[in-house]
């Protein structure tokens, strides 16, 4: 079934590319694209089988995202972050899973995990308030996952949780006016003193140790992978896919290009251009292959029933942030060598360049923090694995 989903996604790629300008103009992915993607089964790749999902190998999910990104960066970004949320919902208590999918297994969720909201402990749950930014694809979703600090009656922070909130309990404020990933509709979510039952929350301390109450119902190894490994790959994969798309476009452009400033020399015969292509190809392939290799290592540890080594988790993060760097470095190399025509509004290459750099600023792509954690562990320092 996963292969059928991939085939269906690939059939849509020309359409997604043709709508890239529309996505930028609308500042959201067109409804038709979300509908078509849903019909392939893409959004159910990581969803539990008991809710009509596929419980597929996450490599299938990432491969689909990568290929979508080669057509349209914004569509891939929304597909990736919305498409990964069923994986996390599967970790919530069964009551929350039933609320999301019990009557409609096509229900989608957006998110904003930075703990910019405040939750007060009350009997049976929490009172949640705040504003959250960058909730990509929120206009296409019926629920949202929000990060928040939990305060006790004395005003002390006692937990960091993810809160699952239905559409009736939040408003979307249209603030997304940006130069890259413009079509993602990553608007603000506002919640005003809403009660969230305990069962509709998930502690980050639990997810940090690869645990969630939903594992009682969803026993697949898929749901035993580390939260931060799964979610950070969700951010780097679209950027790698944009690099693959930019590479194919650049090669095609340069095969046709004649450089007037160099006595009408064909760019494809320029030895410096060929070297640049080789370097770019290596950067992109290295980013993708190593990321998938690490995913398989995680899966192998889970399959053996082992606790995933902290060193492996930090290696996954190390390679994930460097994968984003490699992909963007490759795009930069090609963009710099593409000539003035690549600058024109509406051209494919400049959009991929803008979208990739916009994706780079996501917190999951912060290289120094992830690399410092890996290096500190190598030097024998104590590391808290909670966020990695």
mmCIF file of C-alpha atoms in Angstrom:
data_model
loop_
_atom_site.group_PDB
_atom_site.id
_atom_site.type_symbol
_atom_site.label_atom_id
_atom_site.label_comp_id
_atom_site.label_asym_id
_atom_site.label_seq_id
_atom_site.Cartn_x
_atom_site.Cartn_y
_atom_site.Cartn_z
ATOM 1 C CA UNK A 1 0.000 0.000 0.000
ATOM 2 C CA UNK A 2 2.862 2.403 0.767
ATOM 3 C CA UNK A 3 4.145 2.013 -2.782
ATOM 4 C CA UNK A 4 0.700 2.914 -4.112
ATOM 5 C CA UNK A 5 0.809 6.102 -2.036
ATOM 6 C CA UNK A 6 4.249 6.962 -3.408
ATOM 7 C CA UNK A 7 3.067 6.329 -6.963
ATOM 8 C CA UNK A 8 0.050 8.552 -6.370
ATOM 9 C CA UNK A 9 2.235 11.341 -4.990
ATOM 10 C CA UNK A 10 4.581 11.118 -7.973
ATOM 11 C CA UNK A 11 1.656 11.465 -10.359
ATOM 12 C CA UNK A 12 0.794 14.774 -8.667
ATOM 13 C CA UNK A 13 4.260 16.348 -8.894
ATOM 14 C CA UNK A 14 3.732 18.193 -12.214
ATOM 15 C CA UNK A 15 0.499 19.636 -10.837
ATOM 16 C CA UNK A 16 2.168 20.807 -7.620
ATOM 17 C CA UNK A 17 4.899 22.493 -9.625
ATOM 18 C CA UNK A 18 2.360 24.233 -11.840
ATOM 19 C CA UNK A 19 0.594 25.584 -8.736
ATOM 20 C CA UNK A 20 3.732 26.926 -7.027
ATOM 21 C CA UNK A 21 3.004 30.488 -8.172
ATOM 22 C CA UNK A 22 -0.579 30.175 -6.942
ATOM 23 C CA UNK A 23 0.612 28.972 -3.533
ATOM 24 C CA UNK A 24 2.865 32.017 -3.222
ATOM 25 C CA UNK A 25 0.103 34.370 -4.316
ATOM 26 C CA UNK A 26 -2.447 32.853 -1.903
ATOM 27 C CA UNK A 27 0.161 32.437 0.875
ATOM 28 C CA UNK A 28 -1.275 28.965 1.534
ATOM 29 C CA UNK A 29 -1.101 25.662 -0.291
ATOM 30 C CA UNK A 30 -4.143 25.520 -2.614
ATOM 31 C CA UNK A 31 -7.052 23.490 -1.259
ATOM 32 C CA UNK A 32 -7.007 21.339 -4.392
ATOM 33 C CA UNK A 33 -3.433 20.217 -3.663
ATOM 34 C CA UNK A 34 -4.295 19.189 -0.100
ATOM 35 C CA UNK A 35 -7.384 17.325 -1.329
ATOM 36 C CA UNK A 36 -5.437 15.478 -4.019
ATOM 37 C CA UNK A 37 -2.641 14.611 -1.632
ATOM 38 C CA UNK A 38 -5.150 13.340 0.916
ATOM 39 C CA UNK A 39 -6.736 11.124 -1.709
ATOM 40 C CA UNK A 40 -3.410 9.353 -2.298
ATOM 41 C CA UNK A 41 -3.330 8.336 1.371
ATOM 42 C CA UNK A 42 -0.233 10.433 2.071
ATOM 43 C CA UNK A 43 -1.526 11.963 5.309
ATOM 44 C CA UNK A 44 -2.218 8.456 6.655
ATOM 45 C CA UNK A 45 1.272 7.055 6.084
ATOM 46 C CA UNK A 46 2.206 7.410 9.781
ATOM 47 C CA UNK A 47 -1.339 6.997 11.126
ATOM 48 C CA UNK A 48 -2.271 3.882 13.162
ATOM 49 C CA UNK A 49 -3.955 1.076 11.247
ATOM 50 C CA UNK A 50 -6.799 0.993 13.744
ATOM 51 C CA UNK A 51 -7.755 4.444 12.423
ATOM 52 C CA UNK A 52 -7.536 3.555 8.733
ATOM 53 C CA UNK A 53 -3.835 4.448 8.588
ATOM 54 C CA UNK A 54 -0.901 2.670 6.946
ATOM 55 C CA UNK A 55 1.652 2.543 9.795
ATOM 56 C CA UNK A 56 4.234 2.616 7.026
ATOM 57 C CA UNK A 57 7.999 2.676 7.244
ATOM 58 C CA UNK A 58 8.874 6.331 7.917
ATOM 59 C CA UNK A 59 11.372 6.163 5.076
ATOM 60 C CA UNK A 60 8.377 5.988 2.731
ATOM 61 C CA UNK A 61 6.975 9.139 4.321
ATOM 62 C CA UNK A 62 10.270 11.036 4.030
ATOM 63 C CA UNK A 63 10.754 9.871 0.439
ATOM 64 C CA UNK A 64 7.331 11.225 -0.502
ATOM 65 C CA UNK A 65 8.113 14.554 1.181
ATOM 66 C CA UNK A 66 11.467 14.764 -0.603
ATOM 67 C CA UNK A 67 9.821 14.269 -3.980
ATOM 68 C CA UNK A 68 7.059 16.783 -3.307
ATOM 69 C CA UNK A 69 9.741 19.323 -2.336
ATOM 70 C CA UNK A 70 11.353 18.880 -5.731
ATOM 71 C CA UNK A 71 8.134 20.264 -7.218
ATOM 72 C CA UNK A 72 7.076 22.908 -4.675
ATOM 73 C CA UNK A 73 8.841 23.759 -1.430
ATOM 74 C CA UNK A 74 5.774 25.187 0.302
ATOM 75 C CA UNK A 75 3.606 22.189 -0.554
ATOM 76 C CA UNK A 76 6.305 19.850 0.757
ATOM 77 C CA UNK A 77 6.784 21.814 3.957
ATOM 78 C CA UNK A 78 3.079 21.694 4.802
ATOM 79 C CA UNK A 79 2.842 18.053 3.726
ATOM 80 C CA UNK A 80 5.757 17.149 5.965
ATOM 81 C CA UNK A 81 4.740 18.925 9.162
ATOM 82 C CA UNK A 82 1.035 18.094 8.870
ATOM 83 C CA UNK A 83 1.795 14.563 7.711
ATOM 84 C CA UNK A 84 3.987 13.742 10.711
ATOM 85 C CA UNK A 85 1.396 14.719 13.313
ATOM 86 C CA UNK A 86 -0.541 11.429 13.157
ATOM 87 C CA UNK A 87 2.634 9.818 14.477
ATOM 88 C CA UNK A 88 2.499 11.981 17.602
ATOM 89 C CA UNK A 89 -1.262 11.704 18.040
ATOM 90 C CA UNK A 90 -0.714 7.931 18.238
ATOM 91 C CA UNK A 91 1.273 8.571 21.453
ATOM 92 C CA UNK A 92 -1.569 10.421 23.204
ATOM 93 C CA UNK A 93 -4.048 8.614 25.480
ATOM 94 C CA UNK A 94 -6.723 6.692 23.593
ATOM 95 C CA UNK A 95 -9.404 9.228 24.546
ATOM 96 C CA UNK A 96 -7.566 11.909 22.583
ATOM 97 C CA UNK A 97 -6.989 9.623 19.605
ATOM 98 C CA UNK A 98 -10.691 8.798 19.505
ATOM 99 C CA UNK A 99 -11.581 12.494 19.639
ATOM 100 C CA UNK A 100 -9.409 13.209 16.602
ATOM 101 C CA UNK A 101 -10.125 10.187 14.408
ATOM 102 C CA UNK A 102 -13.130 8.425 15.926
ATOM 103 C CA UNK A 103 -15.638 9.998 13.550
ATOM 104 C CA UNK A 104 -13.321 11.088 10.711
ATOM 105 C CA UNK A 105 -10.029 9.346 10.004
ATOM 106 C CA UNK A 106 -9.107 12.111 7.526
ATOM 107 C CA UNK A 107 -8.823 14.708 10.308
ATOM 108 C CA UNK A 108 -5.580 16.729 10.137
ATOM 109 C CA UNK A 109 -3.617 18.684 12.728
ATOM 110 C CA UNK A 110 -1.150 21.570 12.546
ATOM 111 C CA UNK A 111 1.268 22.530 15.315
ATOM 112 C CA UNK A 112 3.437 25.101 17.031
ATOM 113 C CA UNK A 113 5.678 23.506 19.636
ATOM 114 C CA UNK A 114 7.598 26.445 21.080
ATOM 115 C CA UNK A 115 6.279 26.850 24.652
ATOM 116 C CA UNK A 116 5.040 30.397 24.152
ATOM 117 C CA UNK A 117 1.720 29.675 25.862
ATOM 118 C CA UNK A 118 0.951 29.223 29.539
ATOM 119 C CA UNK A 119 -0.965 26.356 31.139
ATOM 120 C CA UNK A 120 -2.274 26.478 34.685
ATOM 121 C CA UNK A 121 -2.902 23.205 36.480
ATOM 122 C CA UNK A 122 -6.556 22.788 37.478
ATOM 123 C CA UNK A 123 -8.688 19.822 38.485
ATOM 124 C CA UNK A 124 -8.845 17.318 35.625
ATOM 125 C CA UNK A 125 -6.530 19.196 33.295
ATOM 126 C CA UNK A 126 -5.195 22.635 32.425
ATOM 127 C CA UNK A 127 -6.344 26.147 31.537
ATOM 128 C CA UNK A 128 -4.409 27.155 28.431
ATOM 129 C CA UNK A 129 -3.816 30.641 27.038
ATOM 130 C CA UNK A 130 -1.355 32.258 24.659
ATOM 131 C CA UNK A 131 -0.226 32.970 21.141
ATOM 132 C CA UNK A 132 1.788 30.575 19.029
ATOM 133 C CA UNK A 133 3.520 31.435 15.744
ATOM 134 C CA UNK A 134 4.484 29.519 12.605
ATOM 135 C CA UNK A 135 1.660 26.945 12.513
ATOM 136 C CA UNK A 136 2.239 25.741 8.952
ATOM 137 C CA UNK A 137 -0.827 24.480 7.093
ATOM 138 C CA UNK A 138 -3.194 25.502 9.903
ATOM 139 C CA UNK A 139 -5.923 26.560 7.469
ATOM 140 C CA UNK A 140 -6.186 22.957 6.281
ATOM 141 C CA UNK A 141 -6.494 21.448 9.772
ATOM 142 C CA UNK A 142 -9.193 20.800 12.359
ATOM 143 C CA UNK A 143 -6.952 20.505 15.438
ATOM 144 C CA UNK A 144 -3.656 21.987 16.581
ATOM 145 C CA UNK A 145 -0.806 20.700 18.765
ATOM 146 C CA UNK A 146 0.650 23.452 20.956
ATOM 147 C CA UNK A 147 3.640 23.544 23.274
ATOM 148 C CA UNK A 148 3.214 25.133 26.659
ATOM 149 C CA UNK A 149 4.863 25.472 30.043
ATOM 150 C CA UNK A 150 2.788 24.175 32.942
ATOM 151 C CA UNK A 151 2.603 26.290 36.104
ATOM 152 C CA UNK A 152 1.401 25.153 39.509
ATOM 153 C CA UNK A 153 -0.633 27.265 41.945
ATOM 154 C CA UNK A 154 2.560 28.869 43.269
ATOM 155 C CA UNK A 155 3.549 30.033 39.777
ATOM 156 C CA UNK A 156 6.403 27.565 39.374
ATOM 157 C CA UNK A 157 7.087 25.762 36.095
ATOM 158 C CA UNK A 158 6.492 22.047 36.667
ATOM 159 C CA UNK A 159 6.284 20.597 33.142
ATOM 160 C CA UNK A 160 6.511 21.223 29.408
ATOM 161 C CA UNK A 161 3.615 19.646 27.536
ATOM 162 C CA UNK A 162 2.003 19.379 24.130
ATOM 163 C CA UNK A 163 -1.668 20.363 24.213
ATOM 164 C CA UNK A 164 -4.172 19.076 21.663
ATOM 165 C CA UNK A 165 -6.780 21.750 20.907
ATOM 166 C CA UNK A 166 -9.871 21.479 18.632
ATOM 167 C CA UNK A 167 -10.592 24.126 15.998
ATOM 168 C CA UNK A 168 -13.525 25.606 17.932
ATOM 169 C CA UNK A 169 -11.195 26.609 20.766
ATOM 170 C CA UNK A 170 -8.616 28.690 18.887
ATOM 171 C CA UNK A 171 -8.431 31.435 16.305
ATOM 172 C CA UNK A 172 -6.026 31.787 13.382
ATOM 173 C CA UNK A 173 -4.527 35.217 12.782
ATOM 174 C CA UNK A 174 -3.209 35.880 9.271
ATOM 175 C CA UNK A 175 0.298 37.266 9.773
ATOM 176 C CA UNK A 176 2.283 35.259 7.201
ATOM 177 C CA UNK A 177 3.934 37.835 4.922
ATOM 178 C CA UNK A 178 7.399 36.501 4.161
ATOM 179 C CA UNK A 179 9.960 36.049 1.374
ATOM 180 C CA UNK A 180 10.402 32.277 1.581
ATOM 181 C CA UNK A 181 8.038 29.341 2.105
ATOM 182 C CA UNK A 182 5.408 31.944 1.403
ATOM 183 C CA UNK A 183 2.823 29.341 0.452
ATOM 184 C CA UNK A 184 2.875 27.540 3.801
ATOM 185 C CA UNK A 185 0.304 29.756 5.532
ATOM 186 C CA UNK A 186 2.311 29.535 8.760
ATOM 187 C CA UNK A 187 0.011 31.828 10.709
ATOM 188 C CA UNK A 188 -0.473 32.512 14.417
ATOM 189 C CA UNK A 189 -2.700 30.475 16.721
ATOM 190 C CA UNK A 190 -4.430 32.286 19.598
ATOM 191 C CA UNK A 191 -6.007 30.504 22.585
ATOM 192 C CA UNK A 192 -7.882 32.428 25.293
ATOM 193 C CA UNK A 193 -8.259 30.573 28.592
ATOM 194 C CA UNK A 194 -9.444 27.201 27.270
ATOM 195 C CA UNK A 195 -9.775 24.067 29.416
ATOM 196 C CA UNK A 196 -7.713 21.144 28.110
ATOM 197 C CA UNK A 197 -8.396 17.742 29.721
ATOM 198 C CA UNK A 198 -5.370 15.829 31.031
ATOM 199 C CA UNK A 199 -5.902 13.110 28.383
ATOM 200 C CA UNK A 200 -5.425 15.698 25.625
ATOM 201 C CA UNK A 201 -1.879 16.493 26.713
ATOM 202 C CA UNK A 202 1.489 14.800 26.386
ATOM 203 C CA UNK A 203 4.503 15.518 28.572
ATOM 204 C CA UNK A 204 7.737 16.238 26.746
ATOM 205 C CA UNK A 205 9.587 14.398 29.502
ATOM 206 C CA UNK A 206 7.716 11.257 28.408
ATOM 207 C CA UNK A 207 8.358 11.755 24.715
ATOM 208 C CA UNK A 208 11.994 12.472 25.552
ATOM 209 C CA UNK A 209 12.285 8.908 26.832
ATOM 210 C CA UNK A 210 10.388 7.464 23.841
ATOM 211 C CA UNK A 211 7.191 6.863 25.803
ATOM 212 C CA UNK A 212 3.567 7.788 25.229
ATOM 213 C CA UNK A 213 0.330 6.386 26.733
ATOM 214 C CA UNK A 214 -0.903 5.594 23.219
ATOM 215 C CA UNK A 215 1.727 2.895 22.858
ATOM 216 C CA UNK A 216 -0.669 0.671 24.795
ATOM 217 C CA UNK A 217 -3.023 0.634 21.778
ATOM 218 C CA UNK A 218 -0.488 1.343 19.020
ATOM 219 C CA UNK A 219 2.151 -1.314 19.577
ATOM 220 C CA UNK A 220 4.076 -0.941 16.312
ATOM 221 C CA UNK A 221 7.807 -0.218 16.533
ATOM 222 C CA UNK A 222 7.018 2.901 14.497
ATOM 223 C CA UNK A 223 5.701 4.602 17.632
ATOM 224 C CA UNK A 224 8.795 3.783 19.722
ATOM 225 C CA UNK A 225 11.159 6.036 17.761
ATOM 226 C CA UNK A 226 12.490 9.209 19.433
ATOM 227 C CA UNK A 227 10.208 12.219 19.013
ATOM 228 C CA UNK A 228 13.016 14.645 18.211
ATOM 229 C CA UNK A 229 14.585 12.328 15.651
ATOM 230 C CA UNK A 230 11.298 11.914 13.778
ATOM 231 C CA UNK A 231 10.320 15.589 13.914
ATOM 232 C CA UNK A 232 13.666 17.130 13.013
ATOM 233 C CA UNK A 233 13.950 14.907 9.927
ATOM 234 C CA UNK A 234 10.520 16.266 9.042
ATOM 235 C CA UNK A 235 12.158 19.700 8.778
ATOM 236 C CA UNK A 236 15.397 18.777 6.989
ATOM 237 C CA UNK A 237 13.786 16.469 4.419
ATOM 238 C CA UNK A 238 11.888 19.200 2.518
ATOM 239 C CA UNK A 239 15.136 21.175 2.234
ATOM 240 C CA UNK A 240 16.960 18.164 0.813
ATOM 241 C CA UNK A 241 14.086 17.686 -1.623
ATOM 242 C CA UNK A 242 14.297 21.331 -2.694
ATOM 243 C CA UNK A 243 17.978 20.771 -3.406
ATOM 244 C CA UNK A 244 17.211 17.755 -5.598
ATOM 245 C CA UNK A 245 14.648 19.805 -7.505
ATOM 246 C CA UNK A 246 17.045 22.722 -7.865
ATOM 247 C CA UNK A 247 19.733 20.362 -9.113
ATOM 248 C CA UNK A 248 17.536 18.929 -11.872
ATOM 249 C CA UNK A 249 16.466 22.436 -12.912
ATOM 250 C CA UNK A 250 20.027 23.765 -12.894
ATOM 251 C CA UNK A 251 21.349 20.906 -15.023
ATOM 252 C CA UNK A 252 18.586 21.415 -17.581
ATOM 253 C CA UNK A 253 19.153 25.187 -17.661
ATOM 254 C CA UNK A 254 22.908 24.922 -18.082
ATOM 255 C CA UNK A 255 22.635 22.400 -20.903
ATOM 256 C CA UNK A 256 20.790 25.057 -22.900
ATOM 257 C CA UNK A 257 22.685 28.108 -21.705
ATOM 258 C CA UNK A 258 25.222 30.008 -23.797
ATOM 259 C CA UNK A 259 27.409 32.528 -21.958
ATOM 260 C CA UNK A 260 27.693 35.620 -24.143
ATOM 261 C CA UNK A 261 30.359 37.163 -21.917
ATOM 262 C CA UNK A 262 32.633 34.213 -22.674
ATOM 263 C CA UNK A 263 32.526 34.265 -26.482
ATOM 264 C CA UNK A 264 29.269 32.317 -26.693
ATOM 265 C CA UNK A 265 30.690 29.383 -24.765
ATOM 266 C CA UNK A 266 28.224 26.626 -23.922
ATOM 267 C CA UNK A 267 27.992 26.378 -20.150
ATOM 268 C CA UNK A 268 27.814 22.585 -20.337
ATOM 269 C CA UNK A 269 31.338 22.623 -21.787
ATOM 270 C CA UNK A 270 32.763 24.811 -19.032
ATOM 271 C CA UNK A 271 34.976 22.578 -16.820
ATOM 272 C CA UNK A 272 34.301 24.771 -13.787
ATOM 273 C CA UNK A 273 30.545 24.285 -14.253
ATOM 274 C CA UNK A 274 30.961 20.515 -14.392
ATOM 275 C CA UNK A 275 33.005 20.506 -11.189
ATOM 276 C CA UNK A 276 30.364 22.606 -9.459
ATOM 277 C CA UNK A 277 27.676 20.149 -10.518
ATOM 278 C CA UNK A 278 29.672 17.241 -9.138
ATOM 279 C CA UNK A 279 30.158 18.969 -5.786
ATOM 280 C CA UNK A 280 26.491 19.907 -5.536
ATOM 281 C CA UNK A 281 25.379 16.356 -6.351
ATOM 282 C CA UNK A 282 27.673 14.958 -3.669
ATOM 283 C CA UNK A 283 26.377 17.366 -1.034
ATOM 284 C CA UNK A 284 22.741 16.497 -1.730
ATOM 285 C CA UNK A 285 23.233 12.741 -1.966
ATOM 286 C CA UNK A 286 25.333 12.714 1.214
ATOM 287 C CA UNK A 287 22.648 14.600 3.098
ATOM 288 C CA UNK A 288 19.901 12.198 2.064
ATOM 289 C CA UNK A 289 21.780 8.915 2.314
ATOM 290 C CA UNK A 290 23.183 9.604 5.772
ATOM 291 C CA UNK A 291 19.818 10.742 7.112
ATOM 292 C CA UNK A 292 18.143 7.540 5.904
ATOM 293 C CA UNK A 293 21.037 5.433 7.222
ATOM 294 C CA UNK A 294 20.522 6.954 10.671
ATOM 295 C CA UNK A 295 16.789 6.308 10.502
ATOM 296 C CA UNK A 296 17.478 2.638 9.825
ATOM 297 C CA UNK A 297 19.870 2.518 12.775
ATOM 298 C CA UNK A 298 17.134 3.870 15.029
ATOM 299 C CA UNK A 299 14.689 1.303 13.695
ATOM 300 C CA UNK A 300 17.194 -1.516 14.237
ATOM 301 C CA UNK A 301 17.618 -0.545 17.894
ATOM 302 C CA UNK A 302 13.862 -0.484 18.420
ATOM 303 C CA UNK A 303 13.412 -3.841 16.653
ATOM 304 C CA UNK A 304 15.905 -5.427 19.056
ATOM 305 C CA UNK A 305 13.961 -4.097 22.014
ATOM 306 C CA UNK A 306 16.936 -2.035 23.075
ATOM 307 C CA UNK A 307 16.970 1.386 24.614
ATOM 308 C CA UNK A 308 18.194 3.689 21.861
ATOM 309 C CA UNK A 309 21.708 4.864 22.794
ATOM 310 C CA UNK A 310 22.011 8.558 23.544
ATOM 311 C CA UNK A 311 25.035 8.707 21.261
ATOM 312 C CA UNK A 312 22.899 7.506 18.334
ATOM 313 C CA UNK A 313 20.157 10.030 19.106
ATOM 314 C CA UNK A 314 22.702 12.852 19.145
ATOM 315 C CA UNK A 315 24.322 11.532 15.976
ATOM 316 C CA UNK A 316 20.924 11.663 14.280
ATOM 317 C CA UNK A 317 20.604 15.318 15.287
ATOM 318 C CA UNK A 318 24.203 16.054 14.274
ATOM 319 C CA UNK A 319 23.660 14.667 10.802
ATOM 320 C CA UNK A 320 20.193 16.165 10.446
ATOM 321 C CA UNK A 321 21.365 19.760 10.940
ATOM 322 C CA UNK A 322 24.373 19.161 8.683
ATOM 323 C CA UNK A 323 22.046 17.645 6.061
ATOM 324 C CA UNK A 324 20.183 20.939 5.899
ATOM 325 C CA UNK A 325 23.483 22.808 5.631
ATOM 326 C CA UNK A 326 24.682 20.540 2.817
ATOM 327 C CA UNK A 327 21.466 20.880 0.857
ATOM 328 C CA UNK A 328 21.506 24.676 1.120
ATOM 329 C CA UNK A 329 25.195 24.812 0.246
ATOM 330 C CA UNK A 330 24.423 22.840 -2.914
ATOM 331 C CA UNK A 331 21.551 25.156 -3.834
ATOM 332 C CA UNK A 332 23.790 28.187 -3.277
ATOM 333 C CA UNK A 333 26.500 26.745 -5.538
ATOM 334 C CA UNK A 334 24.010 26.193 -8.326
ATOM 335 C CA UNK A 335 22.145 29.456 -7.899
ATOM 336 C CA UNK A 336 25.388 31.452 -8.004
ATOM 337 C CA UNK A 337 26.301 29.781 -11.305
ATOM 338 C CA UNK A 338 22.892 30.025 -12.979
ATOM 339 C CA UNK A 339 23.168 33.519 -14.439
ATOM 340 C CA UNK A 340 20.912 36.542 -14.272
ATOM 341 C CA UNK A 341 17.890 34.831 -15.790
ATOM 342 C CA UNK A 342 17.499 32.760 -12.637
ATOM 343 C CA UNK A 343 16.641 35.961 -10.755
ATOM 344 C CA UNK A 344 13.384 36.597 -12.605
ATOM 345 C CA UNK A 345 10.186 36.487 -10.559
ATOM 346 C CA UNK A 346 8.326 33.236 -10.992
ATOM 347 C CA UNK A 347 11.369 31.195 -11.981
ATOM 348 C CA UNK A 348 11.734 27.830 -10.331
ATOM 349 C CA UNK A 349 15.323 28.091 -9.119
ATOM 350 C CA UNK A 350 14.995 31.380 -7.244
ATOM 351 C CA UNK A 351 11.901 30.088 -5.466
ATOM 352 C CA UNK A 352 13.713 26.944 -4.339
ATOM 353 C CA UNK A 353 16.605 29.132 -3.184
ATOM 354 C CA UNK A 354 14.282 31.375 -1.147
ATOM 355 C CA UNK A 355 12.279 28.471 0.272
ATOM 356 C CA UNK A 356 15.356 26.505 1.346
ATOM 357 C CA UNK A 357 16.850 29.491 3.137
ATOM 358 C CA UNK A 358 13.510 30.123 4.841
ATOM 359 C CA UNK A 359 13.474 26.522 6.040
ATOM 360 C CA UNK A 360 17.002 26.911 7.350
ATOM 361 C CA UNK A 361 15.893 29.333 10.083
ATOM 362 C CA UNK A 362 13.620 26.756 11.734
ATOM 363 C CA UNK A 363 14.770 25.901 15.265
ATOM 364 C CA UNK A 364 15.293 22.256 14.258
ATOM 365 C CA UNK A 365 18.062 23.426 11.919
ATOM 366 C CA UNK A 366 20.028 25.272 14.613
ATOM 367 C CA UNK A 367 23.447 23.656 14.001
ATOM 368 C CA UNK A 368 25.488 24.972 16.900
ATOM 369 C CA UNK A 369 23.198 23.621 19.604
ATOM 370 C CA UNK A 370 22.897 20.135 18.098
ATOM 371 C CA UNK A 371 26.594 19.887 17.274
ATOM 372 C CA UNK A 372 27.635 21.140 20.715
ATOM 373 C CA UNK A 373 25.506 18.428 22.349
ATOM 374 C CA UNK A 374 27.148 15.714 20.270
ATOM 375 C CA UNK A 375 30.632 17.074 20.949
ATOM 376 C CA UNK A 376 29.967 17.406 24.674
ATOM 377 C CA UNK A 377 28.911 13.757 24.886
ATOM 378 C CA UNK A 378 32.036 12.706 22.998
ATOM 379 C CA UNK A 379 34.113 14.528 25.608
ATOM 380 C CA UNK A 380 32.335 12.658 28.383
ATOM 381 C CA UNK A 381 30.064 15.406 29.688
ATOM 382 C CA UNK A 382 26.629 14.592 31.091
ATOM 383 C CA UNK A 383 23.842 15.306 28.597
ATOM 384 C CA UNK A 384 20.094 15.601 29.207
ATOM 385 C CA UNK A 385 18.465 13.635 26.362
ATOM 386 C CA UNK A 386 15.043 15.220 26.862
ATOM 387 C CA UNK A 387 15.146 17.469 23.802
ATOM 388 C CA UNK A 388 17.202 15.159 21.604
#
